[in-house]
Short mmCIF file of C-alpha atoms in Angstrom, two decimals:
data_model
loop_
_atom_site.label_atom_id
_atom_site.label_comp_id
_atom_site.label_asym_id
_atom_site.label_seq_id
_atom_site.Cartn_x
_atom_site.Cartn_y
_atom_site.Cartn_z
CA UNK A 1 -104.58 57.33 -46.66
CA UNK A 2 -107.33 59.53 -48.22
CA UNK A 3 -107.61 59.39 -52.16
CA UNK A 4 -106.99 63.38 -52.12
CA UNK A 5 -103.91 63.28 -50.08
CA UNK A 6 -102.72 60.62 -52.55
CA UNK A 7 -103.86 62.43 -55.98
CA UNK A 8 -102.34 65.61 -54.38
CA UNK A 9 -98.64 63.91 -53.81
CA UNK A 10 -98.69 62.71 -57.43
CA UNK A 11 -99.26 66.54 -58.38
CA UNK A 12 -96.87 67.67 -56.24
CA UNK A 13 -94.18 64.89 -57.78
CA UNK A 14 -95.07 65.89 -61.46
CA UNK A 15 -94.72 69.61 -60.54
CA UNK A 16 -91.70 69.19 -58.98
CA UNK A 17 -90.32 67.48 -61.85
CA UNK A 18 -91.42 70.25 -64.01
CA UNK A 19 -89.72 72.75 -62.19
CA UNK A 20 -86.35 71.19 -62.25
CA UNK A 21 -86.52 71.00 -66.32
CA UNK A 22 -87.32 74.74 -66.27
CA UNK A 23 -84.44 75.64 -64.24
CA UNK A 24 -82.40 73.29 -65.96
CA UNK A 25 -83.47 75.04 -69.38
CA UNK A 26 -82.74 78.03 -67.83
CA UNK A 27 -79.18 77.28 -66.97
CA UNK A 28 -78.25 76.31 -70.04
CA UNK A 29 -79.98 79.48 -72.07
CA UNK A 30 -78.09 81.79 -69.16
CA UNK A 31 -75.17 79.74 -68.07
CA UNK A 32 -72.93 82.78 -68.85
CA UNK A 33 -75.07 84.72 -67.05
CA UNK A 34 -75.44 82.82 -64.19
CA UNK A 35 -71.96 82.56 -63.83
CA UNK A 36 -71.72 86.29 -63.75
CA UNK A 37 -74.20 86.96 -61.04
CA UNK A 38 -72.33 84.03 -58.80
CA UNK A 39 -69.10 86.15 -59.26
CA UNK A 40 -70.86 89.27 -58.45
CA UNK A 41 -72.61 87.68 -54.86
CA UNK A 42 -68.72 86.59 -54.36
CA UNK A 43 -67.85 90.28 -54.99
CA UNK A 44 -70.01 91.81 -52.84
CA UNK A 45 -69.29 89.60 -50.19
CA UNK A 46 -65.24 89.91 -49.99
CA UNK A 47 -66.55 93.98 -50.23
CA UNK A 48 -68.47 93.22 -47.24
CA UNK A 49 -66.32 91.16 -45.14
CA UNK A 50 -63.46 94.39 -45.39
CA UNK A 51 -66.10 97.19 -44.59
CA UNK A 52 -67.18 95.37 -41.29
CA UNK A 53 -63.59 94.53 -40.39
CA UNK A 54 -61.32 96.94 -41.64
CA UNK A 55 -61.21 100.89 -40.99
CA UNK A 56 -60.24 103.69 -42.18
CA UNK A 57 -58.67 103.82 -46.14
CA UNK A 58 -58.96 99.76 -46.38
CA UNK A 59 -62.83 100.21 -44.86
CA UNK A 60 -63.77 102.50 -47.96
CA UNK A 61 -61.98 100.33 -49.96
CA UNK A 62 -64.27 97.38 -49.12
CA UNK A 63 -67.34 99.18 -49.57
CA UNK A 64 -66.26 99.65 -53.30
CA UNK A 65 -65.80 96.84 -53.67
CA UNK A 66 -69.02 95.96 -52.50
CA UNK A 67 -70.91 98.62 -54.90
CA UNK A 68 -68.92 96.76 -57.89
CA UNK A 69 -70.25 93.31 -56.73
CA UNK A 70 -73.98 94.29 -56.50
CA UNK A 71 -73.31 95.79 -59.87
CA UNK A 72 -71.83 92.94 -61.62
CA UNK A 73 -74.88 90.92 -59.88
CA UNK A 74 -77.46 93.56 -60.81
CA UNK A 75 -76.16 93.40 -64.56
CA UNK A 76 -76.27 89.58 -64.78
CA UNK A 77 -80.18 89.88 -63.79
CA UNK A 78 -80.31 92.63 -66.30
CA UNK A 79 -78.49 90.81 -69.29
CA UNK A 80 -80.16 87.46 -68.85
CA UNK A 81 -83.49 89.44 -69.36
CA UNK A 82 -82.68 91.22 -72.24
CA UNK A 83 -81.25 87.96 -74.17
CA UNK A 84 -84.27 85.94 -72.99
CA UNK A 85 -87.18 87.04 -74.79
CA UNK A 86 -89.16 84.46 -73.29
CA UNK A 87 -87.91 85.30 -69.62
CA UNK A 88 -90.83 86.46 -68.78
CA UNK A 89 -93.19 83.25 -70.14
CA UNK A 90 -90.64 81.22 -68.21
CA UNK A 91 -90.22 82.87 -64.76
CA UNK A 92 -94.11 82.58 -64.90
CA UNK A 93 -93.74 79.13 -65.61
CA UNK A 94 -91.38 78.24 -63.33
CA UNK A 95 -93.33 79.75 -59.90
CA UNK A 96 -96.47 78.80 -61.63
CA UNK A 97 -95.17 74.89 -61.08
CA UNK A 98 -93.20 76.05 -57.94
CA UNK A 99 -96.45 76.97 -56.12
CA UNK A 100 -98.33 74.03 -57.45
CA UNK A 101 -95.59 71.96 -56.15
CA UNK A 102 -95.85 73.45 -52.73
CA UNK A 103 -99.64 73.71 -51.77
CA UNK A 104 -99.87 70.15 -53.33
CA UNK A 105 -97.15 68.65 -51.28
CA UNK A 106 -98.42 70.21 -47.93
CA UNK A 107 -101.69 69.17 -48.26
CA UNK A 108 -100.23 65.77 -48.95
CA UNK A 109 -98.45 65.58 -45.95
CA UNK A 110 -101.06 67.46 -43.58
CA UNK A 111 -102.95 65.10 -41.61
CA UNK A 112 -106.97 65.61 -41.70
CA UNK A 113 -108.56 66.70 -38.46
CA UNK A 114 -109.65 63.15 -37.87
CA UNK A 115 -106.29 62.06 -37.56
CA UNK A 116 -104.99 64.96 -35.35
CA UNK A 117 -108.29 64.37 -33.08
CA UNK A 118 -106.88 60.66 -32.09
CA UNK A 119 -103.36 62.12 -31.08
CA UNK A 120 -104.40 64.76 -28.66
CA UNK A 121 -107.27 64.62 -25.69
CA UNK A 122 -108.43 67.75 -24.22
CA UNK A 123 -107.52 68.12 -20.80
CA UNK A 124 -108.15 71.16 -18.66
CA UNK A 125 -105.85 71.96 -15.35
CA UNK A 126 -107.94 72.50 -11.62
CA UNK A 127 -105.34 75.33 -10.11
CA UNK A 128 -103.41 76.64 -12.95
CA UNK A 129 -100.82 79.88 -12.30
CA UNK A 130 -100.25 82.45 -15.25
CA UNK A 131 -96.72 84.67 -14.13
CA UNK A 132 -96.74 87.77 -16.10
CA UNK A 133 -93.92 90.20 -17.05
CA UNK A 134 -95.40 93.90 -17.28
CA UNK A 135 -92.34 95.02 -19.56
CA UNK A 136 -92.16 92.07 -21.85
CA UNK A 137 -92.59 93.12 -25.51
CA UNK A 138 -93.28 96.62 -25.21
CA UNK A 139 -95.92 95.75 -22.43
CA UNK A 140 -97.99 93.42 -23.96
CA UNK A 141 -99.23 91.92 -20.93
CA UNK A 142 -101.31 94.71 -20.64
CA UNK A 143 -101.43 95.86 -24.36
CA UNK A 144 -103.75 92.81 -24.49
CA UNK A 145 -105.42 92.51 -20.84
CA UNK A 146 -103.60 89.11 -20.20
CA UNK A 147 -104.09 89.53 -16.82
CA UNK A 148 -107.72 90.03 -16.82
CA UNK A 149 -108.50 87.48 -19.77
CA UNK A 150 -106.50 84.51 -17.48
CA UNK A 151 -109.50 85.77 -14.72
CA UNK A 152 -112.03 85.73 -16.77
CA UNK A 153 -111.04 81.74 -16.67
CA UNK A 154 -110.54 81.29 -13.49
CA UNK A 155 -107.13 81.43 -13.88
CA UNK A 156 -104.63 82.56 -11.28
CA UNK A 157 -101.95 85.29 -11.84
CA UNK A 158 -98.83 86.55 -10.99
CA UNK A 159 -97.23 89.79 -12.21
CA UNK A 160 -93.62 90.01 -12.01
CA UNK A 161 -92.06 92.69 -10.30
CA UNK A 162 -88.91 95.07 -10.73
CA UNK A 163 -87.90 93.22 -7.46
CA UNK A 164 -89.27 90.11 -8.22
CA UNK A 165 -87.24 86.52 -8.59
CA UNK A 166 -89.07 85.00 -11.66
CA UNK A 167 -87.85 81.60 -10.58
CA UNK A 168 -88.67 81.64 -6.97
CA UNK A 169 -92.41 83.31 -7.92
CA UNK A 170 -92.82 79.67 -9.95
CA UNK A 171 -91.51 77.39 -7.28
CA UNK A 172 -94.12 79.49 -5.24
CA UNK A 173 -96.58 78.94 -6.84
CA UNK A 174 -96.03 75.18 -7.04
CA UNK A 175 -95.74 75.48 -3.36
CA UNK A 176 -99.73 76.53 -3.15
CA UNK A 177 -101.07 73.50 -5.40
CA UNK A 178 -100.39 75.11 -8.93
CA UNK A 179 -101.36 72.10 -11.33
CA UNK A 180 -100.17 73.76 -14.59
CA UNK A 181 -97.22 76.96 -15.18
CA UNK A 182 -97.88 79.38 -17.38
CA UNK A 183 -95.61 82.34 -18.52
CA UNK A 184 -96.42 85.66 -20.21
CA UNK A 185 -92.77 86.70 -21.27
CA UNK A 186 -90.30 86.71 -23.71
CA UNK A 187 -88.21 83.44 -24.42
CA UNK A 188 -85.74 83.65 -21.50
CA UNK A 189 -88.42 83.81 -19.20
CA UNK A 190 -90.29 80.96 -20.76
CA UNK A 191 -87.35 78.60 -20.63
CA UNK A 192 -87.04 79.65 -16.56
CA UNK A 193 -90.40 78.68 -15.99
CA UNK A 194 -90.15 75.63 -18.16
CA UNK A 195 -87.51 74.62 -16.36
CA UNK A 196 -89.70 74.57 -13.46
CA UNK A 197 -92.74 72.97 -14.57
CA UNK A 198 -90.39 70.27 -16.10
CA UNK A 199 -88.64 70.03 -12.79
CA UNK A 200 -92.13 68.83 -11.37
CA UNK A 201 -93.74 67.14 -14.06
CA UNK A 202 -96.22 69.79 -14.45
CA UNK A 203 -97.74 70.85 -17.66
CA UNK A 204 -96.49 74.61 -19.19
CA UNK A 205 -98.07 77.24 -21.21
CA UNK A 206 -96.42 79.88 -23.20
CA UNK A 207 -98.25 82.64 -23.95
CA UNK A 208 -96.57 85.24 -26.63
CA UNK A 209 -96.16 88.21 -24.79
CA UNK A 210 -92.44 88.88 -25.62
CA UNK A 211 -91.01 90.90 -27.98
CA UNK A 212 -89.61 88.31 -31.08
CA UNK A 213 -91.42 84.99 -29.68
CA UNK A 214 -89.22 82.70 -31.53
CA UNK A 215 -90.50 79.73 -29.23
CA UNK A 216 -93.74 80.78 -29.74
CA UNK A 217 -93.35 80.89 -33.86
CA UNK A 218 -92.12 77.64 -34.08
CA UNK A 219 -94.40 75.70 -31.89
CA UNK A 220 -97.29 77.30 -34.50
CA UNK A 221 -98.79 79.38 -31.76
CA UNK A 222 -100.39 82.79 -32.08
CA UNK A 223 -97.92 85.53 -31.84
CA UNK A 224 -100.07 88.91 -32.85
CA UNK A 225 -102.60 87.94 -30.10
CA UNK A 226 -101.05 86.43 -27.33
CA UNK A 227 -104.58 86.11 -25.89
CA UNK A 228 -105.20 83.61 -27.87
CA UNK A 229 -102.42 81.30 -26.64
CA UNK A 230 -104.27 81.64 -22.54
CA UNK A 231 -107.59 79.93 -24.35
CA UNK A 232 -105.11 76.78 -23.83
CA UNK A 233 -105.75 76.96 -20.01
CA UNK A 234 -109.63 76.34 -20.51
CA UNK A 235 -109.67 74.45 -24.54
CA UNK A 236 -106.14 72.74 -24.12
CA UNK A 237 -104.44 69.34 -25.46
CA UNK A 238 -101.17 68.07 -24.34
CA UNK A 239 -98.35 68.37 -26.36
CA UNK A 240 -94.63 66.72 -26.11
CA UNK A 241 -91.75 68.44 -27.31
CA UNK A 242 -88.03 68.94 -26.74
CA UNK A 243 -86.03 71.24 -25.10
CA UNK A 244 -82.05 71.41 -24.77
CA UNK A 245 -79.77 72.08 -21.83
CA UNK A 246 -76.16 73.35 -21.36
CA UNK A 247 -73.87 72.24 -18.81
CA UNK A 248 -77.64 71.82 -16.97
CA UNK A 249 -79.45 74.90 -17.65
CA UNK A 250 -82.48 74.91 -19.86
CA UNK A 251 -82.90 76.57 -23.36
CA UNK A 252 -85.76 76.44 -25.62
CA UNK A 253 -84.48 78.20 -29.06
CA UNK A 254 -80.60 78.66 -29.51
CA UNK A 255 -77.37 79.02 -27.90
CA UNK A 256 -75.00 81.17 -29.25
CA UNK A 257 -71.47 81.75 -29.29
CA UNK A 258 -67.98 83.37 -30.69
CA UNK A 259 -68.62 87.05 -32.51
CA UNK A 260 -72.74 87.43 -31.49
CA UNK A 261 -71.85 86.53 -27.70
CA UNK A 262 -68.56 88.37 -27.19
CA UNK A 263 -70.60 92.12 -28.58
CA UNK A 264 -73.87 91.52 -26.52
CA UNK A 265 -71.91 91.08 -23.23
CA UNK A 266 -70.67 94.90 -24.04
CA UNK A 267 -72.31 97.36 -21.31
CA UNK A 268 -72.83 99.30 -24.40
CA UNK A 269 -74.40 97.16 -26.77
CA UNK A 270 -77.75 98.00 -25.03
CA UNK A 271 -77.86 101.29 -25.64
CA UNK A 272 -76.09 101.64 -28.80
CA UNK A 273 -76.07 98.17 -30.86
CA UNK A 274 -74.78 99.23 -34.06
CA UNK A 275 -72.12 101.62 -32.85
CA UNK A 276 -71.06 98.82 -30.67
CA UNK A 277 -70.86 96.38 -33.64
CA UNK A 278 -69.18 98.64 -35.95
CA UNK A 279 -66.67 99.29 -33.32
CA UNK A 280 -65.57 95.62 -32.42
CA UNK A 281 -66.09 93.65 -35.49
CA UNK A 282 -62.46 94.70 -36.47
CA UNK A 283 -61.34 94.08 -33.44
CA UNK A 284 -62.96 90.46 -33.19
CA UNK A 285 -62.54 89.86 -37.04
CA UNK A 286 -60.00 91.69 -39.01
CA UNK A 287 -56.34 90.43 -40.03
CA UNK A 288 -54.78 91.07 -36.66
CA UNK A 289 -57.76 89.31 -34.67
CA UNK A 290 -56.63 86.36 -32.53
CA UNK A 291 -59.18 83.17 -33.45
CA UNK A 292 -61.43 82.58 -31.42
CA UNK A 293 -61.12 79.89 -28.33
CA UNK A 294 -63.97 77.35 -29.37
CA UNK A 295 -62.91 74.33 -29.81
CA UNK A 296 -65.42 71.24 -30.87
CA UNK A 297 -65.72 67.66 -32.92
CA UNK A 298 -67.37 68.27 -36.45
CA UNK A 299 -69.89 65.29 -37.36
CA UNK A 300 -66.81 63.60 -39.40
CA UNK A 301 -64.79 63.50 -36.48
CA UNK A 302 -62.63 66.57 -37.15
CA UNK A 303 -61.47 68.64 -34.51
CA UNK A 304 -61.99 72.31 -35.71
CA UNK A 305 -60.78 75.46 -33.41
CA UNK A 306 -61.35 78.64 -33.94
CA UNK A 307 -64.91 79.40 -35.74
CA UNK A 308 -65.87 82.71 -35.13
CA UNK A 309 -69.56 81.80 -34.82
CA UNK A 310 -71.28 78.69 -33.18
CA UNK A 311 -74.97 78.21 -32.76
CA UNK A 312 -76.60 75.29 -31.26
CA UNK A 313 -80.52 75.06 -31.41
CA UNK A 314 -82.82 73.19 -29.75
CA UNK A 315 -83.74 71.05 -33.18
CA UNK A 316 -82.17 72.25 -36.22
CA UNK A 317 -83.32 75.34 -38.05
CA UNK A 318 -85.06 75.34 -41.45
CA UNK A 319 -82.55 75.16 -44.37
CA UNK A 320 -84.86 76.76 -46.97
CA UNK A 321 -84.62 79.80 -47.85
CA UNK A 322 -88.15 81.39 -46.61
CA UNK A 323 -87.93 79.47 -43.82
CA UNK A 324 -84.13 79.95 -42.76
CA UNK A 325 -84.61 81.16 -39.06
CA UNK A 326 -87.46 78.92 -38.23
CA UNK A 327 -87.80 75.44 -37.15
CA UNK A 328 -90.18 72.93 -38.85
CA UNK A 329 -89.91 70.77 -36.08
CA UNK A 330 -89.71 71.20 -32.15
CA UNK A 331 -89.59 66.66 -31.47
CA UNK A 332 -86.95 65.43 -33.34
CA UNK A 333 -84.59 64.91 -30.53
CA UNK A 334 -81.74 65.94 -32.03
CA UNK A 335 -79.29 69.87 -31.54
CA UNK A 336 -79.04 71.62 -34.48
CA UNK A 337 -75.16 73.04 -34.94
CA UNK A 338 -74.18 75.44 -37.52
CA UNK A 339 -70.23 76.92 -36.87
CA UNK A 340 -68.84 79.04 -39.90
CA UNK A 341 -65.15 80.00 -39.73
CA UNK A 342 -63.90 81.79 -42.26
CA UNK A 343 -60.55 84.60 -41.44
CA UNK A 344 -60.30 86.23 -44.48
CA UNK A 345 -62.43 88.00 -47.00
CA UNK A 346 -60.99 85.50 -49.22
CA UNK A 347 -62.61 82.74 -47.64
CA UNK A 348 -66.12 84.38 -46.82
CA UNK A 349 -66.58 85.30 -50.82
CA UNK A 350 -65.87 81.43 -51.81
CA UNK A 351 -68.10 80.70 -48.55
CA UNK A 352 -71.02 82.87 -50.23
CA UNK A 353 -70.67 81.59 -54.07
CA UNK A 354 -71.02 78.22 -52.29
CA UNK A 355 -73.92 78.75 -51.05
CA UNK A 356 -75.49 80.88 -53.43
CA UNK A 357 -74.83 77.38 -55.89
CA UNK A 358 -76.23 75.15 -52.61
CA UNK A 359 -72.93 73.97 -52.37
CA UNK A 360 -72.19 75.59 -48.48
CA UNK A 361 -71.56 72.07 -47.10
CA UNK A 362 -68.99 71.46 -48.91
CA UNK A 363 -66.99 74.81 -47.62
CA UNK A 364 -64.43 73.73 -44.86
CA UNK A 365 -64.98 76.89 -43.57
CA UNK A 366 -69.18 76.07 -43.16
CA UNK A 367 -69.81 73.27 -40.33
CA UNK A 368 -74.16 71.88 -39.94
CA UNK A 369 -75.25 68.76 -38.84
CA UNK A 370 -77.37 67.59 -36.41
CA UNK A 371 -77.29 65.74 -32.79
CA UNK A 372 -78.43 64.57 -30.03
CA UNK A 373 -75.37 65.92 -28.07
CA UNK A 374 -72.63 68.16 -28.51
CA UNK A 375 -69.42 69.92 -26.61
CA UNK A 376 -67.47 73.27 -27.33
CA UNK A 377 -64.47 73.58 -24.85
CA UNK A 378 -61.92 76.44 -24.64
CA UNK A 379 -58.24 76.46 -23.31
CA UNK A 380 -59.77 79.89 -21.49
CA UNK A 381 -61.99 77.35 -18.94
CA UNK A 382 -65.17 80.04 -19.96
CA UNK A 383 -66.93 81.41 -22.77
CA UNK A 384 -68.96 84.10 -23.58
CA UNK A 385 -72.86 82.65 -24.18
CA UNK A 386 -75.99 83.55 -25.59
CA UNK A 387 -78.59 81.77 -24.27
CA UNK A 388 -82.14 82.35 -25.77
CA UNK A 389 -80.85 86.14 -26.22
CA UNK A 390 -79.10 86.58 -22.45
CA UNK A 391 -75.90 87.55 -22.29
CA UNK A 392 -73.44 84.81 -20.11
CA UNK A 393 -70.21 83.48 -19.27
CA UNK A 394 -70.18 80.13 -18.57
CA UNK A 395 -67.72 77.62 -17.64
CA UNK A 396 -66.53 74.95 -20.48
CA UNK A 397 -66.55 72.95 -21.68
CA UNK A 398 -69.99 73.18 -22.69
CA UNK A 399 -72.05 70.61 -22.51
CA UNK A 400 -75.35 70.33 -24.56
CA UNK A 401 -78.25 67.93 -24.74
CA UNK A 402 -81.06 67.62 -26.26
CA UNK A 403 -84.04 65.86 -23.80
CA UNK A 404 -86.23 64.17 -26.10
CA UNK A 405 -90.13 65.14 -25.96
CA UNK A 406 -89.32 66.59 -22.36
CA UNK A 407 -91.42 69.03 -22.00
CA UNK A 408 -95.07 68.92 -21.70
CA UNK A 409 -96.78 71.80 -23.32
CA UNK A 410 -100.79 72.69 -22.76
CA UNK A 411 -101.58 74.33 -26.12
CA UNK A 412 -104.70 75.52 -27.65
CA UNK A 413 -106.86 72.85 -29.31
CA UNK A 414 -106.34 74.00 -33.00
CA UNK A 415 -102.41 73.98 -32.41
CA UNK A 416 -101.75 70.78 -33.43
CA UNK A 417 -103.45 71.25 -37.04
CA UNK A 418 -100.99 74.58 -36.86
CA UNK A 419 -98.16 72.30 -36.30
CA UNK A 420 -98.97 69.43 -38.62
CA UNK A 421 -98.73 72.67 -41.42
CA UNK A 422 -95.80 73.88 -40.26
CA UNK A 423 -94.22 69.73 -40.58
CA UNK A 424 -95.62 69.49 -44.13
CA UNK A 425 -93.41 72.35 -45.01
CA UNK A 426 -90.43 69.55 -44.60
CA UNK A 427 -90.81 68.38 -48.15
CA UNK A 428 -89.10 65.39 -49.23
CA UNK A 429 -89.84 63.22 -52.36
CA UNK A 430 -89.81 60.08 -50.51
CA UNK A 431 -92.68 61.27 -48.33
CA UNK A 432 -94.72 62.25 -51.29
CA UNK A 433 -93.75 58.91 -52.96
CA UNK A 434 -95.46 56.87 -49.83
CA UNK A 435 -98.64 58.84 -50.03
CA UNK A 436 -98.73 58.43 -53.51
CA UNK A 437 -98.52 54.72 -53.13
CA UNK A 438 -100.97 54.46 -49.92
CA UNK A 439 -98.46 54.40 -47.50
CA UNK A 440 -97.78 56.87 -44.18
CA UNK A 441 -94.70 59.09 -44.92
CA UNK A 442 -92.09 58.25 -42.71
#
C-alpha cells in the first residue's frame, strides 16, 4: 500500500468526521426548521400522489396541495437562512470538508496503474464481427463512421437491416469463424448479442451507439464517442462481469415490472408517452385500482403482494444520491431488488419524509436488498415485463439469476482505471480504515 493512498484515507477519515459535527451543529441550530422542510417534502408528495391518480375536482385538489408543500419546504430553506447568520460560513464549511472527504477517499481506494497493469493482459481477437444498428440512438452508427472506423482495423461488419434477425446475423457470424462479437446498439441489442457470445464462450464488445447506454455508463466506457469503445478490438483487455437472466433470457441493466411495464406495453405509449401516463396512472393507481398481481419473498422472509413497482437489476443500483441510477459495480454477483408499495397518498408522503430523513428502509411500504436470486409469481400465470427497456409478457413465475462474472467483455485498455474510479465511489469507513493501517480494503 503506497504511503499516499494511506495519508489520503486518514484525510478522508478526519474530513468525514468533520462533516458529521457540522451537520450535527446544524441540526441542532435549525431543528425547527428542519422539521418544517420534512413536513413540507411530505406535503408535496401526498399533493403529488392525488394529481397523478385522481381527476377531475380531487386532481386540482392535489396539485394544491402540492404548491402548499413546496411552499412550506421553500420557507423552511428561507427561515433557516435568515436565523443563521453564519449559514453561509457553514454551508461553505460543510462542502468544503464534503469534497475533501470525497477526492481523498477515491484516491484512497483507486488502485495505481501498476496494480491495474497485473490484472488485465492485452489480447487482440484474429476474426472479430462488429453488427451495427443504423437507427440506434438517433443514427449514431453513422453519426460517428462506426462502420468505417471498425475497417480501418480490420474489423468485420454487419449492418442490421429493417428485415434483419439481430440474433440469427450473430449466430452467423459465429458460423464463418467470428473469434470476438461486437454490437453497435442500444442495450436490448447488446444483451441479444451477449447472449450469443456467452452462448459460445466468445469474447463481446459493446460499443455505445444507443440512445441512453446505461450498460455502457456503468461499465465506465465512453458514451459521447462511441468510437472510442471499437479501439477495444485492436488495444483490448479482458474483462469479467455479470449479467442476469429471467426465466432464461439474458438482461444486462434492469427488469422492470408493475406500473412502468403495464403503460409501455400501451400501443400508444410510443407515440404519446405522457398523455398515455396521465391517462392510466388513475386507472393503475387511484382508490378504486385493484393491487397489482406480483407476488414475491422480501429478504426477511415476508411474503408481500401487491407492490405497484418491482425492479430487479443486474447488481444493485447506487444508493447515493448523485449516483442513484447508476451502478458502482457490474461483479458482485448478486440482483439488486427495489419494490415500493404504497396505495394511498397517505402512505407515499410518510414513504417520502422517510427517505428524505434516510430512514426509507424502515417504510413497510419500501422493499431493497440484494441477491443472488429472486422470484415474482402472479395468480394471472403472466406479467407484463420490462426488460432492458422492451416491452413483454412473460410467463411466471419469474425466475431471476444473477451468473457471476459470466460474461467476458473486450474493453479498451484504459477501462479498467475507468472502472477502478467508478468502485472508489463505494465509500465505506472500513475501507479507508485498512488503507490507513497498510492493509487492502476488503
Amino acid at each position: 500500500m503506497s504511503r499516499q493512498r494511506r495519508i489520503s484515507a486518514v484525510v478522508a477519515l478526519l474530513a468525514a468526521a468533520g462533516l458529521l459535527v457540522a451537520i450535527l451543529v446544524f441540526l441542532v441550530n435549525s431543528g425547527l426548521h428542519f422539521v418544517l422542510g420534512v413536513a413540507g417534502l411530505a406535503v408535496a408528495a401526498l399533493g403529488a400522489w392525488w394529481a397523478i391518480t385522481e381527476r377531475g375536482v380531487r386532481r386540482g385538489v392535489g396539485i394544491g396541495v402540492g404548491v402548499l408543500g413546496v411552499a412550506a419546504l421553500v420557507s423552511a430553506l428561507v427561515l433557516a437562512v435568515v436565523d443563521s447568520g453564519a449559514f453561509v460560513v457553514h454551508l461553505f464549511v460543510a462542502v468544503a470538508l464534503g469534497v475533501i472527504a470525497v477526492v481523498s477517499a477515491r484516491y484512497a481506494l483507486t488502485p495505481h496503474l501498476h496494480e491495474l497493469d497485473l490484472m488485465h493482459a492485452p489480447w487482440r481477437p484474429r476474426h472479430p464481427v462488429l453488427i451495427c444498428n443504423p437507427k440506434s440512438g438517433g443514427g449514431k452508427v453513422d453519426r460517428f463512421e462506426l462502420v468505417e472506423a471498425a475497417h480501418r482495423i480490420g474489423v468485420e461488419t454487419v449492418v442490421l437491416g429493417p428485415d434483419d434477425d439481430l440474433e440469427q446475423l450473430a449466430r452467423d457470424a459465429v458460423a464463418r469463424g467470428a473469434d470476438c462479437l461486437g454490437m453497435a446498439g442500444g442495450d436490448g441489442s447488446q444483451a441479444l448479442v451477449a447472449a450469443i457470445a456467452i452462448e459460445h464462450d466468445l469474447p463481446f464488445v459493446c460499443v455505445s451507439a444507443g440512445t441512453r447506454n446505461h450498460f455502457a455508463l456503468d461499465l465506465g466506457l465512453d458514451r459521447s464517442d462511441p468510437r472510442r469503445n471499437v479501439r477495444a478490438f485492436t488495444d483490448g483487455v479482458i474483462r469479467r462481469v455479470d449479467y442476469a437472466t429471467v426465466n432464461g433470457r439474458l438482461f444486462v441493466n434492469n427488469v422492470s415490472l408493475g406500473v412502468y411495464a403495464t403503460i409501455v406495453q400501451q400501443d400508444s405509449y410510443r407515440d404519446d408517452k405522457t398523455q398515455t401516463t396521465a391517462a392510466l396512472l388513475p386507472e393503475l393507481l387511484g382508490n378504486t385500482a385493484e393491487p397489482f398481481d406480483l407476488q414475491f419473498t422480501s429478504a426477511d422472509g415476508t411474503a408481500e403482494d401487491g407492490a405497484f413497482l418491482i425492479l430487479v437489476s443486474n447488481n444493485p443500483y447506487s444508493g447515493a444520491l448523485l449516483d442513484a441510477g447508476e451502478r458502482r459495480r457490474m461483479d458482485t454477483g448478486l440482483l439488486g431488488v427495489v419494490a415500493v408499495s404504497p396505495r394511498t397518498g397517505a402512505e407515499a408522503a410518510t414513504l417520502v419524509a422517510l427517505s428524505a430523513v434516510g430512514l426509507r428502509k424502515t417504510s413497510p411500504h419500501w422493499h431493497e436488498f440484494t441477491t443472488p436470486t429472486f422470484e415474482v409469481s402472479s395468480a394471472g400465470g403472466t406479467a407484463y415485463a420490462g426488460v432492458d427497456g422492451e416491452a413483454l409478457e412473460l410467463t411466471t413465475p419469474l425466475r431471476f439469476r444473477s451468473h457471476h462474472k459470466g460474461l467476458r467483455l473486450l474493453v479498451p485498455s484504459d477501462n479498467p482505471l475507468a472502472e477502478s474510479r467508478r468502485r472508489a465511489r463505494d465509500v465505506s469507513v472500513r475501507a479507508l480504515v485498512q488503507i490507513a493501517a497498510g492493509r487492502p480494503p476488503g
